[in-house]
Amino acid sequence: MLLSLIKPSISCMSLWHPSLPYKSFYGGRTCASLADEWMSETGKAWTEMLSTYSWAETACRVIEIAESLDPEKINQAFPNVDFMSISGRVKIIPEYHCSPSPFYVIQWVKTNKPWVWEAEIVWCADPSIKPTHDIIFPLP
């Protein structure tokens, strides 16, 4: 398994983490509760792919704004998307066909959990996203 080969202090950019302070637009589920539910049901570590939850939220929100399943009306609704999702604010910028996301850095940290390695936030310019671990530097 790839994660068993990871050494401490490897870092990368990430788009989702259980400690993020956001809630689902639909039902108010938190990032932490989504990760807890995943780990409880699968017995595996949470994964950044849980961010796809916000993609489903965005699709539902666009259809609600369009008030139709007609592809043209859905396309016209995208510039009107502006809501808080489980991954943060989703505001489509028409010129770029996307919504900017918060940027933060994670590092893999060794844990005593069955999956051994876990991604921890070590830096973010956005003050609403707090680090969950001190940066590992210099290398251990």
Tab-separated table of C-alpha atoms in Angstrom:
chain	number	residue	atom	x	y	z
A	1	MET	CA	0.000	0.000	0.000
A	2	LEU	CA	1.329	3.415	-0.957
A	3	LEU	CA	0.604	5.021	2.415
A	4	SER	CA	2.888	2.527	4.137
A	5	LEU	CA	5.764	3.989	2.095
A	6	ILE	CA	5.077	7.620	3.025
A	7	LYS	CA	7.670	9.232	5.232
A	8	PRO	CA	6.897	11.928	7.809
A	9	SER	CA	6.963	15.499	6.581
A	10	ILE	CA	5.686	14.932	3.043
A	11	SER	CA	3.293	17.789	2.372
A	12	CYS	CA	0.867	18.856	-0.335
A	13	MET	CA	-2.077	21.101	-1.050
A	14	SER	CA	-5.496	19.800	-0.021
A	15	LEU	CA	-9.132	20.681	-0.685
A	16	TRP	CA	-10.949	19.013	2.205
A	17	HIS	CA	-10.273	18.056	5.815
A	18	PRO	CA	-12.535	16.937	8.697
A	19	SER	CA	-11.523	19.961	10.784
A	20	LEU	CA	-12.843	22.507	8.276
A	21	PRO	CA	-15.430	24.812	9.891
A	22	TYR	CA	-18.107	24.334	7.220
A	23	LYS	CA	-21.536	22.684	7.211
A	24	SER	CA	-23.585	21.141	4.449
A	25	PHE	CA	-26.143	23.431	2.818
A	26	TYR	CA	-28.514	20.470	2.992
A	27	GLY	CA	-29.063	19.276	6.544
A	28	GLY	CA	-26.116	20.946	8.257
A	29	ARG	CA	-23.785	17.919	8.322
A	30	THR	CA	-20.294	19.011	9.409
A	31	CYS	CA	-16.965	17.972	7.925
A	32	ALA	CA	-16.145	16.147	11.164
A	33	SER	CA	-19.430	14.227	11.197
A	34	LEU	CA	-18.988	13.204	7.547
A	35	ALA	CA	-15.486	11.880	8.286
A	36	ASP	CA	-16.676	10.120	11.462
A	37	GLU	CA	-19.532	8.485	9.572
A	38	TRP	CA	-17.138	7.311	6.844
A	39	MET	CA	-14.677	5.830	9.357
A	40	SER	CA	-17.464	4.180	11.372
A	41	GLU	CA	-19.075	2.571	8.324
A	42	THR	CA	-15.901	1.512	6.486
A	43	GLY	CA	-13.327	1.037	9.240
A	44	LYS	CA	-10.967	3.038	7.033
A	45	ALA	CA	-9.398	6.472	7.320
A	46	TRP	CA	-11.287	9.445	5.957
A	47	THR	CA	-10.160	10.517	2.515
A	48	GLU	CA	-10.053	13.824	0.683
A	49	MET	CA	-12.479	12.279	-1.802
A	50	LEU	CA	-15.203	13.051	0.740
A	51	SER	CA	-14.983	16.522	-0.823
A	52	THR	CA	-17.168	15.135	-3.613
A	53	TYR	CA	-20.054	15.613	-1.170
A	54	SER	CA	-19.867	19.325	-2.009
A	55	TRP	CA	-20.011	18.515	-5.728
A	56	ALA	CA	-23.359	16.821	-5.141
A	57	GLU	CA	-24.477	19.834	-3.090
A	58	THR	CA	-23.500	22.119	-5.977
A	59	ALA	CA	-25.363	20.006	-8.538
A	60	CYS	CA	-28.502	20.066	-6.377
A	61	ARG	CA	-28.202	23.822	-5.803
A	62	VAL	CA	-27.829	24.528	-9.546
A	63	ILE	CA	-30.928	22.456	-10.337
A	64	GLU	CA	-32.875	24.316	-7.632
A	65	ILE	CA	-31.813	27.680	-9.070
A	66	ALA	CA	-32.639	26.542	-12.617
A	67	GLU	CA	-36.019	25.206	-11.445
A	68	SER	CA	-35.658	22.682	-14.252
A	69	LEU	CA	-33.695	19.704	-15.509
A	70	ASP	CA	-33.394	21.350	-18.913
A	71	PRO	CA	-29.655	21.505	-19.763
A	72	GLU	CA	-29.854	25.071	-21.097
A	73	LYS	CA	-31.607	26.360	-17.965
A	74	ILE	CA	-29.086	24.537	-15.781
A	75	ASN	CA	-26.232	26.113	-17.746
A	76	GLN	CA	-27.798	29.552	-17.286
A	77	ALA	CA	-28.150	28.950	-13.526
A	78	PHE	CA	-24.435	28.423	-12.838
A	79	PRO	CA	-23.520	32.149	-12.651
A	80	ASN	CA	-26.161	32.518	-9.903
A	81	VAL	CA	-24.623	29.877	-7.639
A	82	ASP	CA	-23.440	31.354	-4.336
A	83	PHE	CA	-23.858	29.265	-1.186
A	84	MET	CA	-21.940	27.679	1.704
A	85	SER	CA	-21.235	23.983	1.185
A	86	ILE	CA	-19.490	21.391	3.324
A	87	SER	CA	-16.275	22.466	1.524
A	88	GLY	CA	-16.807	26.198	2.003
A	89	ARG	CA	-18.249	28.926	-0.173
A	90	VAL	CA	-19.247	27.952	-3.691
A	91	LYS	CA	-19.560	30.999	-5.930
A	92	ILE	CA	-19.248	30.270	-9.618
A	93	ILE	CA	-17.190	32.837	-11.525
A	94	PRO	CA	-18.626	32.761	-15.058
A	95	GLU	CA	-15.426	33.889	-16.810
A	96	TYR	CA	-13.501	30.958	-15.326
A	97	HIS	CA	-16.293	28.368	-15.035
A	98	CYS	CA	-15.220	27.526	-11.498
A	99	SER	CA	-15.411	28.496	-7.848
A	100	PRO	CA	-12.226	29.346	-5.924
A	101	SER	CA	-11.513	27.127	-2.909
A	102	PRO	CA	-9.511	27.797	0.231
A	103	PHE	CA	-5.906	26.709	-0.135
A	104	TYR	CA	-4.091	24.993	2.698
A	105	VAL	CA	-1.147	22.678	3.177
A	106	ILE	CA	-1.290	19.259	4.801
A	107	GLN	CA	1.465	16.981	6.048
A	108	TRP	CA	1.230	13.266	6.645
A	109	VAL	CA	1.618	12.553	10.348
A	110	LYS	CA	2.142	9.141	11.922
A	111	THR	CA	-0.695	8.125	14.279
A	112	ASN	CA	-1.564	5.187	16.501
A	113	LYS	CA	-4.691	4.486	14.419
A	114	PRO	CA	-5.057	1.352	12.290
A	115	TRP	CA	-4.320	3.338	9.111
A	116	VAL	CA	-1.044	4.693	10.647
A	117	TRP	CA	-0.791	7.916	8.568
A	118	GLU	CA	-3.201	10.839	8.658
A	119	ALA	CA	-3.205	14.171	6.838
A	120	GLU	CA	-3.027	17.183	9.152
A	121	ILE	CA	-3.395	20.847	8.223
A	122	VAL	CA	-0.122	22.662	8.927
A	123	TRP	CA	-0.702	25.999	7.162
A	124	CYS	CA	-3.482	28.158	5.720
A	125	ALA	CA	-3.650	31.857	4.874
A	126	ASP	CA	-7.381	31.902	5.734
A	127	PRO	CA	-7.695	32.583	9.497
A	128	SER	CA	-10.949	30.594	9.680
A	129	ILE	CA	-9.013	27.391	8.886
A	130	LYS	CA	-6.836	26.499	11.856
A	131	PRO	CA	-3.813	24.191	11.650
A	132	THR	CA	-4.431	20.786	13.238
A	133	HIS	CA	-0.742	20.002	13.718
A	134	ASP	CA	2.563	21.858	13.934
A	135	ILE	CA	4.568	21.743	10.737
A	136	ILE	CA	7.193	19.003	10.820
A	137	PHE	CA	10.367	20.930	10.082
A	138	PRO	CA	13.224	20.433	10.137
A	139	LEU	CA	12.834	16.843	9.126
A	140	PRO	CA	12.597	14.400	12.042
